[in-house]
Structure formats: C-alpha cells, structure tokens
Amino acid sequence: TQLLEQSPQFLSIQEGENLTVYCNSSSVFSSLQWYRQEPGEGPVLLVTVVTGGEVKKLKRLTFQFGDARKDSSLHITAAQPGDTGLYLCAASHNYGQNFVFGPGTRLSVLP
Amino acid sequence: KAGVTQTPRYLIKTRGQQVTLSCSPISGHRSVSWYQQTPGQGLQFLFEYFSETQRNKGNFPGRFSGRQFSNSRSEMNVSTLELGDSALYLCASSPYGGVYNEQFFGPGTRLTVL
C-alpha cells in the first residue's frame, strides 16, 4: 500500500516555465523530505520540513509543508534543463526514522 | 568528506544464489539504512542499523538481512535469490537520526537476477 501519493507522475515542460509538484497522504507525518534523483545515481536530499505551514526556499525551489503535516508541495520557478530528474518525497511518522517514499514525479525540462 | 560508497556497482546472479552488498557511510555517520528501488514499487525501506544494532525494519522477508560493523560500515545479504529481487539497492547514511535525519545516499548497487 502506497502511503504517499505524488502528482503528477510525469511532467514535461519548456525551459523557463514554472511548475508545482505535490506529495499527499492521509497520515500525519513528523517530518518530510524532498529528494532529486538522476539516472544511475542515488537520491540527493533537497530539504527537510518539520513544522506545519513551514516554507523553505532553495534558490529557485520553494517547498511548503501543509498546515496539517499531511501534504507538501515543491514549486520550481523558471525551470532549467538541469532540474530534470525524479523528484521524490519521503515522510517519517517517528521523528526521522522509517522513512516512506512516494513513487516520484519524473520531470523533464526541455531546452 | 567522501560520500557514501557502495560496492559492487553492478552484480548479476542466478536464482537460488545469495549475494552480499557493501556500504561505507560518510565518516562519522552512525546510522545506515538500506532501500530497494524498483520501477513498480519505488523506493522501499529494508532496514536501518545504528551503532551495530538493527533499529528499524521494513516489511521484507527474512531472506533479506544485514549487519553493521564497529566502523559503521554495513553489509546487506540476500539469500535464495528470486527474479523479483532484481533492483537497485541503495544505502543511506546519516549522522545520528533525529527529526532532521538528513540521509545521504550512495549511488546504489544494481542487482540483476537471471
């Protein structure tokens, strides 16, 4: 059973466009992480959010944790080809242990 | 600091064999977690070791086992391999766990079972 849902599953956009991907669950989580994974590599951590309503920015990436800590979004402004990859969210019920991963959003940014 | 290293990077085995995968965490990191990644099931948690003790375990059969040594290096063993065990096996290290448990992943071992 998939505890975390991510949408969309696939996204193909042109360079310079903005996009938002989502991570949703019916469960409340103590912490949530976003990763980006490129082919042939392991996931790379982008951000960890722990407080409901928390917003974090990493250059052109904006991450938000829902008020109820059941969902999160990742917004990318002016996407670049280097943003291409599989975006994974991962959430923990017990404070940083037993992370559950979502199925991912595969993003392709075309030049 | 050197990143997480995993050996071997690629492995081909046949059904019924067993396999051992190795993971060297980032220096100073005491927690090592193992994950299986497949196209159908995504990334699934196998187990976590912290200071040589298994601290958490995912929902995998007993054919999957692991251990951690005093230098924090970890090995994962899969016995009696099945075709469905073909996957990318990833290990991740983190300094001590906790709510900001920042996991750093290795490049993975691609296991193919024929």
mmCIF file of C-alpha atoms in Angstrom:
data_model
loop_
_atom_site.group_PDB
_atom_site.id
_atom_site.type_symbol
_atom_site.label_atom_id
_atom_site.label_comp_id
_atom_site.label_asym_id
_atom_site.label_seq_id
_atom_site.Cartn_x
_atom_site.Cartn_y
_atom_site.Cartn_z
ATOM 1 C CA THR A 1 0.000 0.000 0.000
ATOM 2 C CA GLN A 2 1.383 3.373 -1.053
ATOM 3 C CA LEU A 3 1.125 5.742 1.911
ATOM 4 C CA LEU A 4 2.408 8.718 -0.024
ATOM 5 C CA GLU A 5 0.989 9.874 -3.344
ATOM 6 C CA GLN A 6 2.789 12.179 -5.717
ATOM 7 C CA SER A 7 1.346 14.101 -8.643
ATOM 8 C CA PRO A 8 1.770 14.446 -11.453
ATOM 9 C CA GLN A 9 3.544 11.198 -12.220
ATOM 10 C CA PHE A 10 5.238 12.688 -15.288
ATOM 11 C CA LEU A 11 5.804 16.308 -16.291
ATOM 12 C CA SER A 12 7.462 17.658 -19.415
ATOM 13 C CA ILE A 13 7.897 21.416 -19.719
ATOM 14 C CA GLN A 14 9.907 24.005 -21.607
ATOM 15 C CA GLU A 15 12.858 25.826 -20.084
ATOM 16 C CA GLY A 16 11.726 28.963 -18.274
ATOM 17 C CA GLU A 17 8.305 27.673 -17.243
ATOM 18 C CA ASN A 18 7.145 27.363 -13.639
ATOM 19 C CA LEU A 19 5.829 24.142 -12.145
ATOM 20 C CA THR A 20 4.484 22.662 -8.935
ATOM 21 C CA VAL A 21 4.541 19.024 -7.860
ATOM 22 C CA TYR A 22 2.632 17.598 -4.950
ATOM 23 C CA CYS A 23 3.035 14.997 -2.244
ATOM 24 C CA ASN A 24 -0.087 13.899 -0.371
ATOM 25 C CA SER A 25 -1.082 11.456 2.347
ATOM 26 C CA SER A 26 -3.955 10.735 4.697
ATOM 27 C CA SER A 27 -1.441 10.355 7.539
ATOM 28 C CA VAL A 28 0.194 12.991 9.677
ATOM 29 C CA PHE A 29 3.963 12.987 9.497
ATOM 30 C CA SER A 30 6.568 14.319 11.896
ATOM 31 C CA SER A 31 8.934 15.240 9.083
ATOM 32 C CA LEU A 32 9.016 15.262 5.305
ATOM 33 C CA GLN A 33 11.896 15.386 2.881
ATOM 34 C CA TRP A 34 12.256 16.089 -0.833
ATOM 35 C CA TYR A 35 14.928 14.444 -2.945
ATOM 36 C CA ARG A 36 16.022 14.624 -6.561
ATOM 37 C CA GLN A 37 17.401 11.529 -8.254
ATOM 38 C CA GLU A 38 19.208 11.450 -11.574
ATOM 39 C CA PRO A 39 19.664 8.304 -13.679
ATOM 40 C CA GLY A 40 22.302 5.961 -12.289
ATOM 41 C CA GLU A 41 22.625 7.874 -9.035
ATOM 42 C CA GLY A 42 21.167 7.778 -5.559
ATOM 43 C CA PRO A 43 18.647 10.406 -4.417
ATOM 44 C CA VAL A 44 20.075 13.714 -3.222
ATOM 45 C CA LEU A 45 18.374 15.458 -0.326
ATOM 46 C CA LEU A 46 16.967 18.895 -1.188
ATOM 47 C CA VAL A 47 15.143 19.882 2.005
ATOM 48 C CA THR A 48 13.632 18.649 5.271
ATOM 49 C CA VAL A 49 10.469 20.256 6.686
ATOM 50 C CA VAL A 50 9.088 19.508 10.136
ATOM 51 C CA THR A 51 6.681 22.298 11.092
ATOM 52 C CA GLY A 52 3.142 22.558 9.717
ATOM 53 C CA GLY A 53 2.898 25.522 7.340
ATOM 54 C CA GLU A 54 6.668 25.741 7.010
ATOM 55 C CA VAL A 55 8.040 27.241 3.794
ATOM 56 C CA LYS A 56 11.656 26.812 2.725
ATOM 57 C CA LYS A 57 13.404 28.245 -0.302
ATOM 58 C CA LEU A 58 16.430 26.859 -2.083
ATOM 59 C CA LYS A 59 17.341 29.201 -4.944
ATOM 60 C CA ARG A 60 14.512 28.687 -7.491
ATOM 61 C CA LEU A 61 12.871 25.907 -5.471
ATOM 62 C CA THR A 62 10.173 26.619 -2.870
ATOM 63 C CA PHE A 63 8.991 23.873 -0.532
ATOM 64 C CA GLN A 64 5.889 24.015 1.610
ATOM 65 C CA PHE A 65 4.668 21.653 4.330
ATOM 66 C CA GLY A 66 0.902 21.633 4.777
ATOM 67 C CA ASP A 67 -0.597 23.067 7.951
ATOM 68 C CA ALA A 68 -1.830 19.615 8.991
ATOM 69 C CA ARG A 69 1.514 17.983 8.075
ATOM 70 C CA LYS A 70 -0.182 15.604 5.649
ATOM 71 C CA ASP A 71 0.944 17.132 2.379
ATOM 72 C CA SER A 72 3.707 19.117 0.757
ATOM 73 C CA SER A 73 4.434 20.925 -2.467
ATOM 74 C CA LEU A 74 7.549 21.777 -4.422
ATOM 75 C CA HIS A 75 7.444 24.793 -6.719
ATOM 76 C CA ILE A 76 10.174 25.464 -9.262
ATOM 77 C CA THR A 77 10.454 28.899 -10.818
ATOM 78 C CA ALA A 78 11.953 29.331 -14.307
ATOM 79 C CA ALA A 79 12.828 25.671 -14.725
ATOM 80 C CA GLN A 80 16.137 24.780 -16.337
ATOM 81 C CA PRO A 81 17.282 21.572 -18.074
ATOM 82 C CA GLY A 82 19.457 20.862 -15.039
ATOM 83 C CA ASP A 83 16.271 20.462 -12.985
ATOM 84 C CA THR A 84 15.437 17.291 -14.936
ATOM 85 C CA GLY A 85 15.155 14.246 -12.717
ATOM 86 C CA LEU A 86 12.942 12.148 -10.472
ATOM 87 C CA TYR A 87 11.575 14.143 -7.533
ATOM 88 C CA LEU A 88 10.799 12.016 -4.512
ATOM 89 C CA CYS A 89 9.104 12.943 -1.285
ATOM 90 C CA ALA A 90 9.780 10.903 1.837
ATOM 91 C CA ALA A 91 7.993 11.134 5.162
ATOM 92 C CA SER A 92 8.520 9.819 8.639
ATOM 93 C CA HIS A 93 5.982 9.111 11.374
ATOM 94 C CA ASN A 94 8.552 8.749 14.101
ATOM 95 C CA TYR A 95 10.864 11.679 14.005
ATOM 96 C CA GLY A 96 13.363 10.842 11.320
ATOM 97 C CA GLN A 97 13.096 7.064 11.341
ATOM 98 C CA ASN A 98 11.348 4.625 8.991
ATOM 99 C CA PHE A 99 11.053 6.949 6.038
ATOM 100 C CA VAL A 100 8.350 6.088 3.494
ATOM 101 C CA PHE A 101 8.951 7.251 -0.050
ATOM 102 C CA GLY A 102 6.403 8.347 -2.601
ATOM 103 C CA PRO A 103 6.518 6.965 -6.168
ATOM 104 C CA GLY A 104 8.043 10.163 -7.505
ATOM 105 C CA THR A 105 7.399 12.772 -10.190
ATOM 106 C CA ARG A 106 9.577 12.430 -13.249
ATOM 107 C CA LEU A 107 10.347 15.923 -14.540
ATOM 108 C CA SER A 108 11.790 16.680 -17.942
ATOM 109 C CA VAL A 109 12.781 20.245 -18.769
ATOM 110 C CA LEU A 110 13.354 20.764 -22.467
ATOM 111 C CA PRO A 111 15.783 23.455 -23.707
ATOM 112 C CA LYS B 1 34.326 14.445 3.091
ATOM 113 C CA ALA B 2 33.991 11.395 0.878
ATOM 114 C CA GLY B 3 30.422 10.419 0.112
ATOM 115 C CA VAL B 4 28.660 7.124 0.696
ATOM 116 C CA THR B 5 30.244 4.346 -1.302
ATOM 117 C CA GLN B 6 28.645 1.088 -2.338
ATOM 118 C CA THR B 7 30.260 -1.979 -3.802
ATOM 119 C CA PRO B 8 29.872 -3.559 -6.196
ATOM 120 C CA ARG B 9 28.050 -1.143 -8.501
ATOM 121 C CA TYR B 10 26.667 -3.916 -10.706
ATOM 122 C CA LEU B 11 26.009 -7.558 -9.998
ATOM 123 C CA ILE B 12 24.454 -10.415 -11.959
ATOM 124 C CA LYS B 13 23.323 -13.535 -10.130
ATOM 125 C CA THR B 14 21.088 -16.504 -10.842
ATOM 126 C CA ARG B 15 18.041 -17.656 -8.959
ATOM 127 C CA GLY B 16 18.812 -19.508 -5.746
ATOM 128 C CA GLN B 17 22.194 -17.870 -5.203
ATOM 129 C CA GLN B 18 22.958 -15.486 -2.407
ATOM 130 C CA VAL B 19 24.550 -12.058 -2.567
ATOM 131 C CA THR B 20 26.281 -9.651 -0.194
ATOM 132 C CA LEU B 21 26.325 -5.914 -0.821
ATOM 133 C CA SER B 22 28.558 -3.470 0.988
ATOM 134 C CA CYS B 23 28.090 0.127 2.080
ATOM 135 C CA SER B 24 30.649 2.522 3.561
ATOM 136 C CA PRO B 25 28.954 5.518 5.165
ATOM 137 C CA ILE B 26 30.263 9.050 5.405
ATOM 138 C CA SER B 27 32.917 9.295 8.085
ATOM 139 C CA GLY B 28 31.296 9.996 11.446
ATOM 140 C CA HIS B 29 27.837 8.815 10.431
ATOM 141 C CA ARG B 30 26.479 6.123 12.729
ATOM 142 C CA SER B 31 23.205 5.283 11.009
ATOM 143 C CA VAL B 32 22.996 3.245 7.811
ATOM 144 C CA SER B 33 19.703 2.465 6.084
ATOM 145 C CA TRP B 34 19.092 0.169 3.142
ATOM 146 C CA TYR B 35 16.434 0.607 0.468
ATOM 147 C CA GLN B 36 15.265 -1.360 -2.540
ATOM 148 C CA GLN B 37 14.221 0.614 -5.622
ATOM 149 C CA THR B 38 12.212 -0.958 -8.450
ATOM 150 C CA PRO B 39 10.149 0.637 -11.236
ATOM 151 C CA GLY B 40 6.959 -0.939 -9.904
ATOM 152 C CA GLN B 41 7.301 -0.416 -6.159
ATOM 153 C CA GLY B 42 9.536 2.627 -5.994
ATOM 154 C CA LEU B 43 11.865 3.082 -3.047
ATOM 155 C CA GLN B 44 11.114 0.727 -0.173
ATOM 156 C CA PHE B 45 12.796 0.717 3.227
ATOM 157 C CA LEU B 46 14.579 -2.514 4.139
ATOM 158 C CA PHE B 47 16.239 -1.820 7.498
ATOM 159 C CA GLU B 48 18.318 0.629 9.476
ATOM 160 C CA TYR B 49 21.363 -0.012 11.609
ATOM 161 C CA PHE B 50 22.607 2.347 14.280
ATOM 162 C CA SER B 51 25.726 1.627 16.304
ATOM 163 C CA GLU B 52 25.801 -2.006 15.153
ATOM 164 C CA THR B 53 22.173 -2.672 16.149
ATOM 165 C CA GLN B 54 19.206 -3.040 13.860
ATOM 166 C CA ARG B 55 16.964 -0.171 14.930
ATOM 167 C CA ASN B 56 14.167 -0.371 12.354
ATOM 168 C CA LYS B 57 12.986 -2.942 9.868
ATOM 169 C CA GLY B 58 10.749 -2.728 6.822
ATOM 170 C CA ASN B 59 8.336 -5.303 5.508
ATOM 171 C CA PHE B 60 10.676 -7.663 3.679
ATOM 172 C CA PRO B 61 11.074 -11.442 4.070
ATOM 173 C CA GLY B 62 13.766 -12.948 6.250
ATOM 174 C CA ARG B 63 15.883 -13.675 3.155
ATOM 175 C CA PHE B 64 16.981 -10.059 3.455
ATOM 176 C CA SER B 65 19.372 -9.459 6.309
ATOM 177 C CA GLY B 66 22.058 -7.040 7.245
ATOM 178 C CA ARG B 67 24.669 -6.114 9.749
ATOM 179 C CA GLN B 68 26.790 -3.181 10.770
ATOM 180 C CA PHE B 69 30.371 -3.247 11.924
ATOM 181 C CA SER B 70 32.068 -1.182 14.607
ATOM 182 C CA ASN B 71 33.414 1.225 11.966
ATOM 183 C CA SER B 72 29.776 1.807 10.809
ATOM 184 C CA ARG B 73 30.298 0.000 7.519
ATOM 185 C CA SER B 74 27.301 -2.131 6.672
ATOM 186 C CA GLU B 75 26.559 -5.197 4.617
ATOM 187 C CA MET B 76 23.283 -6.468 3.263
ATOM 188 C CA ASN B 77 22.731 -10.103 2.378
ATOM 189 C CA VAL B 78 20.008 -11.649 0.255
ATOM 190 C CA SER B 79 19.753 -15.426 0.295
ATOM 191 C CA THR B 80 17.953 -17.701 -2.147
ATOM 192 C CA LEU B 81 17.618 -15.012 -4.782
ATOM 193 C CA GLU B 82 14.381 -14.678 -6.725
ATOM 194 C CA LEU B 83 13.779 -12.942 -10.056
ATOM 195 C CA GLY B 84 11.790 -10.271 -8.231
ATOM 196 C CA ASP B 85 14.864 -9.301 -6.222
ATOM 197 C CA SER B 86 16.280 -7.576 -9.307
ATOM 198 C CA ALA B 87 16.516 -3.943 -8.251
ATOM 199 C CA LEU B 88 18.707 -1.014 -7.381
ATOM 200 C CA TYR B 89 19.799 -1.374 -3.761
ATOM 201 C CA LEU B 90 20.604 1.921 -2.112
ATOM 202 C CA CYS B 91 22.179 2.619 1.198
ATOM 203 C CA ALA B 92 21.958 5.927 3.009
ATOM 204 C CA SER B 93 23.945 7.193 5.953
ATOM 205 C CA SER B 94 23.064 9.852 8.486
ATOM 206 C CA PRO B 95 24.924 11.231 11.487
ATOM 207 C CA TYR B 96 22.608 10.311 14.341
ATOM 208 C CA GLY B 97 18.983 10.181 13.260
ATOM 209 C CA GLY B 98 16.500 12.568 14.817
ATOM 210 C CA VAL B 99 13.773 14.621 13.181
ATOM 211 C CA TYR B 100 16.158 16.312 10.773
ATOM 212 C CA ASN B 101 17.635 12.934 9.922
ATOM 213 C CA GLU B 102 19.450 14.002 6.787
ATOM 214 C CA GLN B 103 20.122 10.914 4.752
ATOM 215 C CA PHE B 104 22.939 10.841 2.231
ATOM 216 C CA PHE B 105 22.544 8.170 -0.404
ATOM 217 C CA GLY B 106 25.169 6.177 -2.204
ATOM 218 C CA PRO B 107 24.993 5.505 -5.953
ATOM 219 C CA GLY B 108 23.472 2.070 -5.397
ATOM 220 C CA THR B 109 24.196 -1.490 -6.446
ATOM 221 C CA ARG B 110 22.264 -2.659 -9.496
ATOM 222 C CA LEU B 111 21.410 -6.339 -8.907
ATOM 223 C CA THR B 112 20.115 -8.445 -11.784
ATOM 224 C CA VAL B 113 18.804 -11.924 -11.032
ATOM 225 C CA LEU B 114 18.569 -14.275 -14.013
#
